[in-house]
CSV table of C-alpha atoms and ligand atoms in Angstrom, one decimal:
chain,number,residue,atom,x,y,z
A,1,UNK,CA,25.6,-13.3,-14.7
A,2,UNK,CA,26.5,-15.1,-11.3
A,3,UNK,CA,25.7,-18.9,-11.3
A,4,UNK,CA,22.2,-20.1,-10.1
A,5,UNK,CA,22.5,-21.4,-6.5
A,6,UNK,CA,19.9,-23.8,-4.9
A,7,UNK,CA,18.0,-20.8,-3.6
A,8,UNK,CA,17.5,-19.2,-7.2
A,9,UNK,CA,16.1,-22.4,-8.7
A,10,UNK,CA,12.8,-21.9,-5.8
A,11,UNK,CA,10.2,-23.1,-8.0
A,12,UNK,CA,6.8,-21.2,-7.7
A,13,UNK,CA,3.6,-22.9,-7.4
A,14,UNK,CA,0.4,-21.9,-9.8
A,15,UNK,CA,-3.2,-22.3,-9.2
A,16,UNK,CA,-4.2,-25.6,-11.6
A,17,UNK,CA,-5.7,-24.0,-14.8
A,18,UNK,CA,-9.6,-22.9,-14.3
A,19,UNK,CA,-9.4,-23.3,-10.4
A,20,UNK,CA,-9.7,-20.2,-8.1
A,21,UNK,CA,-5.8,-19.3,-7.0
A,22,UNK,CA,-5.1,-20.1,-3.3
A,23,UNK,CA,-4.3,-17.3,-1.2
A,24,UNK,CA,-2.8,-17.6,2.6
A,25,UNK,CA,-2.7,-14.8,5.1
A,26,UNK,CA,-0.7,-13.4,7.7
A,27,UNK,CA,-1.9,-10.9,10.1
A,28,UNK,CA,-5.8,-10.6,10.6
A,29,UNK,CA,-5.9,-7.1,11.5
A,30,UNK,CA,-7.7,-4.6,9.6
A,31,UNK,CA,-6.2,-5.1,6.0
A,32,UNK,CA,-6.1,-8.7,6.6
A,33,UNK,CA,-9.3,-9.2,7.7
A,34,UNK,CA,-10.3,-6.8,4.3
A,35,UNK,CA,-8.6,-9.4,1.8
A,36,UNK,CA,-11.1,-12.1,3.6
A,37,UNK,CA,-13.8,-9.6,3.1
A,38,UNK,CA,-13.2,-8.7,-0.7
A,39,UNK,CA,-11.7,-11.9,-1.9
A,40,UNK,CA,-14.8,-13.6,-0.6
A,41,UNK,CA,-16.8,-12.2,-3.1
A,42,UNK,CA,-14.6,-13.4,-6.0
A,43,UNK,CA,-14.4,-17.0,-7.5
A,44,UNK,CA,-10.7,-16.0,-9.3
A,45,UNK,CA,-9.1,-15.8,-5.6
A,46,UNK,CA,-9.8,-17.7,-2.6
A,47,UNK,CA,-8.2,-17.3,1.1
A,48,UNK,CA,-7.4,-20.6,2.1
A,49,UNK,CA,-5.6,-20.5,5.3
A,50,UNK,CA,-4.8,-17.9,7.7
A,51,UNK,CA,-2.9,-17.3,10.8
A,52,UNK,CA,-1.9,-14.5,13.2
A,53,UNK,CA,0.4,-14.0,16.0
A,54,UNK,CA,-2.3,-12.8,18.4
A,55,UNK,CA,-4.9,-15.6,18.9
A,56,UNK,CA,-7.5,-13.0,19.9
A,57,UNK,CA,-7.0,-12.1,16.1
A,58,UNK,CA,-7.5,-15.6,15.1
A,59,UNK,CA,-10.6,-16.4,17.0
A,60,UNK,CA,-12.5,-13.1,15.7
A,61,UNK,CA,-11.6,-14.5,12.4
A,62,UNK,CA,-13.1,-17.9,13.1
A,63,UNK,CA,-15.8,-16.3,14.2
A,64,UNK,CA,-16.4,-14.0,11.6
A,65,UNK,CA,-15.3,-16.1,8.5
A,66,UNK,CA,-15.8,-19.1,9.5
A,67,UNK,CA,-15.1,-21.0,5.8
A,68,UNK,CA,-11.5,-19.9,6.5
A,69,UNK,CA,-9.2,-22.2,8.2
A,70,UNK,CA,-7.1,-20.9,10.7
A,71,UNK,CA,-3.4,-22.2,10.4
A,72,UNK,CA,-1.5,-23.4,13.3
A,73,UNK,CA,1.7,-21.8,12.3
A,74,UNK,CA,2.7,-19.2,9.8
A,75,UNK,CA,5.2,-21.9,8.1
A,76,UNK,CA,2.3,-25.0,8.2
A,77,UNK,CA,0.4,-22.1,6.4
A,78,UNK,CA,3.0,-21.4,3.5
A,79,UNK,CA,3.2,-25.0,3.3
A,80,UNK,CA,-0.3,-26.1,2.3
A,81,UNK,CA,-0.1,-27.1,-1.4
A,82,UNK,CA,-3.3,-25.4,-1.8
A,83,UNK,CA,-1.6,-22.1,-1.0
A,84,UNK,CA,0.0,-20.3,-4.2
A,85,UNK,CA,0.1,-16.7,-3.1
A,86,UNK,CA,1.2,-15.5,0.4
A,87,UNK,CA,-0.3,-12.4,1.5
A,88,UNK,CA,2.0,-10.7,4.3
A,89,UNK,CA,-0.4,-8.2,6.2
A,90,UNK,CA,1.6,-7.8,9.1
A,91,UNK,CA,2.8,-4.5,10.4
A,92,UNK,CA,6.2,-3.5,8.5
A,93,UNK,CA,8.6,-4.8,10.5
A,94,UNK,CA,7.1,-8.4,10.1
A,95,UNK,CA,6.8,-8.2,6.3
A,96,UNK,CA,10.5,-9.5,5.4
A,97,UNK,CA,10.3,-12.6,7.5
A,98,UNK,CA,7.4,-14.0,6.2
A,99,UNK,CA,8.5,-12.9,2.4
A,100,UNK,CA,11.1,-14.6,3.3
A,101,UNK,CA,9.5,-17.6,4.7
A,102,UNK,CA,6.9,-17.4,1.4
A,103,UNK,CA,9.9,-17.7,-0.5
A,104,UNK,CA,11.3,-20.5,0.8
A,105,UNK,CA,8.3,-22.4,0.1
A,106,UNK,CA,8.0,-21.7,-3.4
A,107,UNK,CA,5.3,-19.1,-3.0
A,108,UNK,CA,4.4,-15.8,-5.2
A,109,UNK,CA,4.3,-12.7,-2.8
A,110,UNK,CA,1.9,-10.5,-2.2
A,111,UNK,CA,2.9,-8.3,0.4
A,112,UNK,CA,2.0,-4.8,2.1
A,113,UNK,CA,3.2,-1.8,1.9
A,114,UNK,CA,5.4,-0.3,3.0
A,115,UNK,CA,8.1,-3.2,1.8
A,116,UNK,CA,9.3,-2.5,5.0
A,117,UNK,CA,9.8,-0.5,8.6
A,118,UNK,CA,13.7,0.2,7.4
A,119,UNK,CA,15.4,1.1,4.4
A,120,UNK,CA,18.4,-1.3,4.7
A,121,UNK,CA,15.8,-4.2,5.2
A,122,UNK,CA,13.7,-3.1,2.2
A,123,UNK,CA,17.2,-3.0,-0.2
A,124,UNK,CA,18.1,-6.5,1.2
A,125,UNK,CA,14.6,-7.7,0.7
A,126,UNK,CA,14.7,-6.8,-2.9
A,127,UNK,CA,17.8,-8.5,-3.2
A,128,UNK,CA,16.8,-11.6,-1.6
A,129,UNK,CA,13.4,-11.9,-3.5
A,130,UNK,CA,15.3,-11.2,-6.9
A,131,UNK,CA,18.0,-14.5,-5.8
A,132,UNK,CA,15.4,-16.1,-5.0
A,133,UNK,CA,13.3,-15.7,-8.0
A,134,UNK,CA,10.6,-15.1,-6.1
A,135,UNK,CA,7.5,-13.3,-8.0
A,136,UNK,CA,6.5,-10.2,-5.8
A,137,UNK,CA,4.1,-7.6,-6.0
A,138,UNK,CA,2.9,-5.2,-3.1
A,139,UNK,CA,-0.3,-3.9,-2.5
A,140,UNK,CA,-0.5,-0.3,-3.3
A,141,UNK,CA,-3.8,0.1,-4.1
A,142,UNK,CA,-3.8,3.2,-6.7
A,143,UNK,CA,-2.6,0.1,-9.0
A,144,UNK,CA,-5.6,-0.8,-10.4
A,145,UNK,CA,-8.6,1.6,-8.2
A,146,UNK,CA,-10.4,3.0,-11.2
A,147,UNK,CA,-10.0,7.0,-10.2
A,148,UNK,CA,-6.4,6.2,-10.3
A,149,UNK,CA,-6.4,4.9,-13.7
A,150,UNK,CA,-9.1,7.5,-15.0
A,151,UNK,CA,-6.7,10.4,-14.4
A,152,UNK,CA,-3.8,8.6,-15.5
A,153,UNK,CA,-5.7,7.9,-18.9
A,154,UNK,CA,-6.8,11.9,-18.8
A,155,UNK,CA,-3.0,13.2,-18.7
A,156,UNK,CA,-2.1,10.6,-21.0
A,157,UNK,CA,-4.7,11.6,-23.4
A,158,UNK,CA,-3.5,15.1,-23.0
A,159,UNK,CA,-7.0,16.5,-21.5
A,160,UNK,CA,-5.0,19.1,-19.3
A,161,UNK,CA,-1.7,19.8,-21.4
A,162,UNK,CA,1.6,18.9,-19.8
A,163,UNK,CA,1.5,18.9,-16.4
A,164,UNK,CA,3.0,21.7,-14.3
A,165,UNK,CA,2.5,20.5,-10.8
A,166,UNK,CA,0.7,19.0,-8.2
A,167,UNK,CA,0.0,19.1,-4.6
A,168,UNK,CA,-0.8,16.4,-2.3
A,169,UNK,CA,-2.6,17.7,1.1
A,170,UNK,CA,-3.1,15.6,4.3
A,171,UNK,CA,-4.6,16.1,7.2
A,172,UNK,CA,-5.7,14.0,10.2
A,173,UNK,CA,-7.9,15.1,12.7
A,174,UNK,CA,-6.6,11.8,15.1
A,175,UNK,CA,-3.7,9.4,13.9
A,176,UNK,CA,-4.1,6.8,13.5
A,177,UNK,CA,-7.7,7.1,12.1
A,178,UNK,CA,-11.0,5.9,14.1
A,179,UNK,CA,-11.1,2.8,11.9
A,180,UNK,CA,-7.5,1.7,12.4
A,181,UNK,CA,-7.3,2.6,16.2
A,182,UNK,CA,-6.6,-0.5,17.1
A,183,UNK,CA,-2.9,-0.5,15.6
A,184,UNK,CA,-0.6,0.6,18.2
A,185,UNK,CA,2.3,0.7,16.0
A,186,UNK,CA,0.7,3.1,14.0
A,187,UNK,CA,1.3,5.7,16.1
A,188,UNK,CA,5.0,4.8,16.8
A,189,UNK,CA,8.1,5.9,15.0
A,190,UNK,CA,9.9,2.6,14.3
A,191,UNK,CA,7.0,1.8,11.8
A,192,UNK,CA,4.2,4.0,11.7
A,193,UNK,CA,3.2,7.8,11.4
A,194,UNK,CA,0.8,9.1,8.4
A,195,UNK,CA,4.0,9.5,5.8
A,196,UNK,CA,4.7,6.2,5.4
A,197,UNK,CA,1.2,5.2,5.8
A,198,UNK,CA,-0.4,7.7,3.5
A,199,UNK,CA,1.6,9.7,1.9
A,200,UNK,CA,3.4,6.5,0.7
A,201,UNK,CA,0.4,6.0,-1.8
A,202,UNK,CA,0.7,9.4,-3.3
A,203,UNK,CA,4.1,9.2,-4.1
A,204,UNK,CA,3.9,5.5,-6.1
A,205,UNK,CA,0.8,7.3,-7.8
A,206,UNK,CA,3.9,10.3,-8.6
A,207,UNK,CA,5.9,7.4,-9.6
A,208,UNK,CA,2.8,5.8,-12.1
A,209,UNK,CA,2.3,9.2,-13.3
A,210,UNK,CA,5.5,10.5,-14.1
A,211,UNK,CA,8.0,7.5,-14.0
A,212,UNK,CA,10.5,9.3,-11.8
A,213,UNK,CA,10.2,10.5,-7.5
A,214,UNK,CA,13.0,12.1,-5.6
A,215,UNK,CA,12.8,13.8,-2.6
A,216,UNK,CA,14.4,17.5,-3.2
A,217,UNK,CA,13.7,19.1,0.4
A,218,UNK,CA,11.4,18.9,3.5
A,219,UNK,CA,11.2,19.0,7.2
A,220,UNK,CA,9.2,17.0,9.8
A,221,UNK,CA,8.1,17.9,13.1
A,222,UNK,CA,7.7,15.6,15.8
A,223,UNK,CA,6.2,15.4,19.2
A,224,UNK,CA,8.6,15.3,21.9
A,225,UNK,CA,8.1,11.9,23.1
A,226,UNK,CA,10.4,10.2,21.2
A,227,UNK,CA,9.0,7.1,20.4
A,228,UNK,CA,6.0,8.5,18.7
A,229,UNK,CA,5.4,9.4,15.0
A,230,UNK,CA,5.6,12.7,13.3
A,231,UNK,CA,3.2,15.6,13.9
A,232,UNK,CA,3.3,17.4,10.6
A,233,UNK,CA,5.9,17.1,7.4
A,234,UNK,CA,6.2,19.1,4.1
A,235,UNK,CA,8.5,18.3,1.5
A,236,UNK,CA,9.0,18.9,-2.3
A,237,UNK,CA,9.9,16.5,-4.5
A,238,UNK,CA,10.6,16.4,-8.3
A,239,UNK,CA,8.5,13.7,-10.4
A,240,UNK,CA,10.0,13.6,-13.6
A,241,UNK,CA,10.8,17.1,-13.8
A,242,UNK,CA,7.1,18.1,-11.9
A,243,UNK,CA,7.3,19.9,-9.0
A,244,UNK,CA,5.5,18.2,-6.6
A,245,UNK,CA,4.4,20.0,-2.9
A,246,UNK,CA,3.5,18.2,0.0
A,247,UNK,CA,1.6,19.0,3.3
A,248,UNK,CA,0.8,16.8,5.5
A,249,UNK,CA,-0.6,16.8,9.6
A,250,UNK,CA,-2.4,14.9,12.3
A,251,UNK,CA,-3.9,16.2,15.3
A,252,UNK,CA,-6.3,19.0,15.6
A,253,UNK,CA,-10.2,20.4,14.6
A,254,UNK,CA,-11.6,19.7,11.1
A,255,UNK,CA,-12.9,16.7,8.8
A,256,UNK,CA,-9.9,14.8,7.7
A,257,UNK,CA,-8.4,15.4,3.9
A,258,UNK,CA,-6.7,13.6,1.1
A,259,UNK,CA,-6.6,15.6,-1.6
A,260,UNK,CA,-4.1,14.9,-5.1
A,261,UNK,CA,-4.1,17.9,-7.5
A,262,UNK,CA,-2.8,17.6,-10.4
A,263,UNK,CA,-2.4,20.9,-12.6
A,264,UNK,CA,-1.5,21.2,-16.3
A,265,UNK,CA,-1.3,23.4,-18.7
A,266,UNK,CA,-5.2,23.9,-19.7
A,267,UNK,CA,-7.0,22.2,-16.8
A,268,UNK,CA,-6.4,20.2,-13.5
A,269,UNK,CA,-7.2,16.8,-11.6
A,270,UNK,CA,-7.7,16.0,-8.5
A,271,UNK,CA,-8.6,12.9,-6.2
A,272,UNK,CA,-10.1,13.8,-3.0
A,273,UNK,CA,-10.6,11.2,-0.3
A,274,UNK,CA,-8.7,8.6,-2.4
A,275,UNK,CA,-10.7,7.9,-5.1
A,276,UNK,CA,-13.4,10.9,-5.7
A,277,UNK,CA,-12.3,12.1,-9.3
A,278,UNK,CA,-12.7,15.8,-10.5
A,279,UNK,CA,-11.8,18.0,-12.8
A,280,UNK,CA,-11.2,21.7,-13.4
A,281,UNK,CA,-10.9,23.9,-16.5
A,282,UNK,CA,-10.1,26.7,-14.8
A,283,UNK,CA,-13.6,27.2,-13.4
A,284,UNK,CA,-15.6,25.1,-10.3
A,285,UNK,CA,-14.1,21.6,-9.6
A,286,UNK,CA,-16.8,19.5,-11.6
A,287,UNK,CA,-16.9,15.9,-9.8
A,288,UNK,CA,-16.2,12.9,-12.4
A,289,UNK,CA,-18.0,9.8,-12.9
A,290,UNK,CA,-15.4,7.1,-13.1
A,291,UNK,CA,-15.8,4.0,-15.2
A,292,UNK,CA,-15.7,0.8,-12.9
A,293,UNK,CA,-15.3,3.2,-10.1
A,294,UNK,CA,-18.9,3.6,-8.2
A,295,UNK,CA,-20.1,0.4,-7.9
A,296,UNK,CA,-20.8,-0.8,-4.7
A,297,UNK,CA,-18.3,2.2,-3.6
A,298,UNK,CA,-15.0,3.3,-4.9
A,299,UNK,CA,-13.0,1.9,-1.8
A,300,UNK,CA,-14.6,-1.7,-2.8
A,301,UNK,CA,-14.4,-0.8,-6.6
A,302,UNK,CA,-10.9,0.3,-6.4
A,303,UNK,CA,-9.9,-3.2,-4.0
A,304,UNK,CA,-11.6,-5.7,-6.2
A,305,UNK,CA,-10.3,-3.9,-9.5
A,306,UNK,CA,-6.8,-5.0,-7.3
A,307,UNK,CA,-7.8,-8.3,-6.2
A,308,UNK,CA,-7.9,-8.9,-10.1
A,309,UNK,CA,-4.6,-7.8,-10.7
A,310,UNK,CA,-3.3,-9.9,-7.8
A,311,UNK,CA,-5.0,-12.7,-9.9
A,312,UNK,CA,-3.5,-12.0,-12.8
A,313,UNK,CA,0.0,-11.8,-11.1
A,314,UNK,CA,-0.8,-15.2,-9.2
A,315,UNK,CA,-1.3,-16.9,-12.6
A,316,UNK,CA,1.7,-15.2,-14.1
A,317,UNK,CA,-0.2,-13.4,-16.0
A,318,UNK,CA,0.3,-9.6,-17.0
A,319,UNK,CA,-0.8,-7.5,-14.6
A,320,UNK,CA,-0.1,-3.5,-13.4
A,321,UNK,CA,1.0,-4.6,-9.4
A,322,UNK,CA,4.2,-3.0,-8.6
A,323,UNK,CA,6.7,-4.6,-7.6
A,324,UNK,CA,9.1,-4.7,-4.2
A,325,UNK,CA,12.1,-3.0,-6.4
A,326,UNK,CA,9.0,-0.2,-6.8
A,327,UNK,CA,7.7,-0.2,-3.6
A,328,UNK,CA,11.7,0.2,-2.8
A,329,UNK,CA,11.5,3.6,-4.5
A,330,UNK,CA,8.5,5.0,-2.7
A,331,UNK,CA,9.8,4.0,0.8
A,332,UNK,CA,13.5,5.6,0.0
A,333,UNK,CA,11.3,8.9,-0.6
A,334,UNK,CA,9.1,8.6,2.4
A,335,UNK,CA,12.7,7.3,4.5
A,336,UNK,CA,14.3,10.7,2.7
A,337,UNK,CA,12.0,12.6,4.2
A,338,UNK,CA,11.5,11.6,7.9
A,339,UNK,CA,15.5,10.9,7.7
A,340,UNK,CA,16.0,14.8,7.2
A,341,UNK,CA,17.2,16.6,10.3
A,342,UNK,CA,14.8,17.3,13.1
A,343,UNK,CA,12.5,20.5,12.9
A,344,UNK,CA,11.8,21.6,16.5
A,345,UNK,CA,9.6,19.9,18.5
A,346,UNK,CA,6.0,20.6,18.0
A,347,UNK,CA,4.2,20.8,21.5
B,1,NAD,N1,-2.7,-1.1,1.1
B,1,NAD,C1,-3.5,-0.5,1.9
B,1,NAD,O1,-4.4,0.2,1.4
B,1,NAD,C2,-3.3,-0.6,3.4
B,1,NAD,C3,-4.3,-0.1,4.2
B,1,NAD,C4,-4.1,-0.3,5.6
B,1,NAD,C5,-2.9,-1.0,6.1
B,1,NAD,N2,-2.0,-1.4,5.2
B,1,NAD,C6,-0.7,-2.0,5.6
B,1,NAD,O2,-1.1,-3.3,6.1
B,1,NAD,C7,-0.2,-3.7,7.1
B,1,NAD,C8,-1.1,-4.0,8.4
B,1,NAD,O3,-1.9,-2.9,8.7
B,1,NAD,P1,-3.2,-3.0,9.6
B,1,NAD,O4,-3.9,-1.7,9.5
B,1,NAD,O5,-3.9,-4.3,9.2
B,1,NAD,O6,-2.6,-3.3,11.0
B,1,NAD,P2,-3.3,-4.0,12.3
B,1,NAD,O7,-2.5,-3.6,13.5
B,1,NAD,O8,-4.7,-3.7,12.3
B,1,NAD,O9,-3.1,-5.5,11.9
B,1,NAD,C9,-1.9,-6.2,12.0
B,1,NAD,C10,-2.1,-7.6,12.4
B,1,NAD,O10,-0.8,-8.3,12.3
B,1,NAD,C11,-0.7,-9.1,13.5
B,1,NAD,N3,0.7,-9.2,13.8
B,1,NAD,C12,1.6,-8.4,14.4
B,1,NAD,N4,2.8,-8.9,14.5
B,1,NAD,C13,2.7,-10.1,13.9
B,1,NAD,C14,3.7,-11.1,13.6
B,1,NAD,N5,5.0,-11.0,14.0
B,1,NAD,N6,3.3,-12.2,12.9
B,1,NAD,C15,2.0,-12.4,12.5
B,1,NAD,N7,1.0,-11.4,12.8
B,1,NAD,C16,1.4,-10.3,13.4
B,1,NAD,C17,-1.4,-8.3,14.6
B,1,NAD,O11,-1.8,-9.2,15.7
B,1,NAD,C18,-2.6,-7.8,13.9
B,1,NAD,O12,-3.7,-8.6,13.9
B,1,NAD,C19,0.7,-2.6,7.3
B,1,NAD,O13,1.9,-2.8,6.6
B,1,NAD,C20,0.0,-1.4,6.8
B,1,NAD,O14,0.8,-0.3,6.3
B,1,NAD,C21,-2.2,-1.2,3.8
């Protein structure tokens, strides 16, 4: 075991016993401004402080939550003794900076996926944060959301045998979507593009499920401009021995889909649109009433059933967040994949 160095002795700050734990954000874009939304209707978490580089960003957020006080600085934010978790909801090529800045102040992490935009930054992250000592957990939200958990428990219980395989399906009529238009960098190649944004959930879910992801084949097509994101991948991968098959487009006529299907031996599961359970026993897909999952609406069920984990984790609690060495594994999958050699351009 090396020695400890000044870094690795960061201390972490906790929330004082019985009061709500403080949370500061970066980036008030869409998933910032979400953790305002959802952690406002919790008394475990509260967002104390915020800040974003674009002060168009930080007036909405005055405007539209006005109990939050906007930071003048990212590091003036991670400094408040009231803060105990940083929240980095930046796009990815932002996220290591302020982990690292969160770090330095003695902060638990809480921090979006992807880890990062680049594989090498994501391994030296995960490096960093472990000398540092630095608690970490990154918010992919099949974590805690109910549906996820629900067919979890189902294969574990053995309600459709072993599994055989499973077959994720994307499809985006516009990328980005209507509701994250707004993000540029979405659309580019550095960062964005629907793999790492989407299919990045499915395969942590493959890695909750069946402990194991690696890429085994695939091929990406992308546009010919060649600072935009991909077109269209497939790819299979093996998860734990399942044979996992991936399809996955943007652009084009039709309602979008997310679809997860998993198939065993006497039955199947699937998740459509994120967090819509079914089931199958070989007849019709019968729809699934979820536990904890309906209430207000499965996108707010399955965020607040996280927000509780992130509480958990901010107390040093036991919780089910994974962490960056895990979010490390999904991202070297979704890198595997859009790393593979060129299919030709789509036009
Ligand atoms: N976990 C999920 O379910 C989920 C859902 C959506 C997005 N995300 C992730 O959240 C992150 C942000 O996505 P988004 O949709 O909110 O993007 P966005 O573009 O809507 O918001 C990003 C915000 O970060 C700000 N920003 C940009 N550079 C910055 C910098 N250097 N310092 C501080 N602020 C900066 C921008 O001004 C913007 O307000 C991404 O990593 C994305 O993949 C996760």
């Amino acid at each position: 075991m090396s020695a400890p160095t000044t870094a690795s002795m960061t201390a972490t700050r906790l929330a004082p016993e019985g009061a709500p734990v403080g949370i500061g954000v970066v980036g008030l874009g869409v998933i910032g401004r979400r953790m305002l939304e959802q952690a406002a209707q919790r008394t475990d978490l509260r967002v104390v402080g915020a800040w974003d580089i674009d002060p168009a960003a930080c007036d909405r957020a005055r405007a539209d939550f006005p109990s939050v006080p906007i930071a003048d600085s990212p590091d003036s934010l991670f400094a408040d003794p009231a803060v105990h978790v940083a929240y980095v909801g930046t796009p990815p090529a932002h996220h290591r900076e302020y982990a690292l800045m969160a770090a330095a102040r003695g902060l638990r992490l809480f921090c979006e996926k992807p880890l990062t935009a680049r594989l090498d930054e994501a391994h030296r992250l995960v490096d960093e944060l472990r000398a540092l000592g630095t608690p970490n957990a990154v918010n992919f939200v099949f974590a805690s959301a109910p549906a996820a958990e629900h067919l979890a428990r189902r294969l574990r219980d053995g309600a459709v045998g072993r599994p055989r395989a499973v077959d994720i399906r994307l499809f985006f009529a516009r990328w980005p979507r209507d509701w994250q238009a707004g993000a540029v960098w979405l659309r580019e190649r550095d960062q964005g593009g629907f793999v790492r944004e989407v299919l990045s959930h499915f395969v942590y879910l493959c890695l909750k499920l069946f402990g194991d992801c690696r890429l085994c084949g695939g091929a990406v097509s992308w546009p010919a401009d060649p600072a935009a994101c991909e077109r269209a991948a497939v790819a299979t991968l093996d998860c734990g021995g399942v044979p996992v098959t991936v399809s996955a487009a943007a652009g084009g006529w039709g309602p979008d889909e997310v679809v997860f299907t998993l198939r065993g031996e006497r039955g199947a599961l699937r998740l459509t649109d994120w967090y819509q359970a079914s089931e199958s026993d070989g007849s019709a897909w019968q729809a699934v009433s979820v536990p904890g999952g309906a209430l207000p609406d499965p996108r707010t069920a399955a965020y607040q059933a996280q927000l509780a984990a992130l509480a958990a984790f901010a107390r040093g609690a036991v919780h089910g967040l994974p962490d960056a060495a895990e979010a490390l594994r999904v991202q070297s999958v979704i890198e595997g994949l859009l790393a593979l050699p060129a299919a030709a351009p789509a036009r």
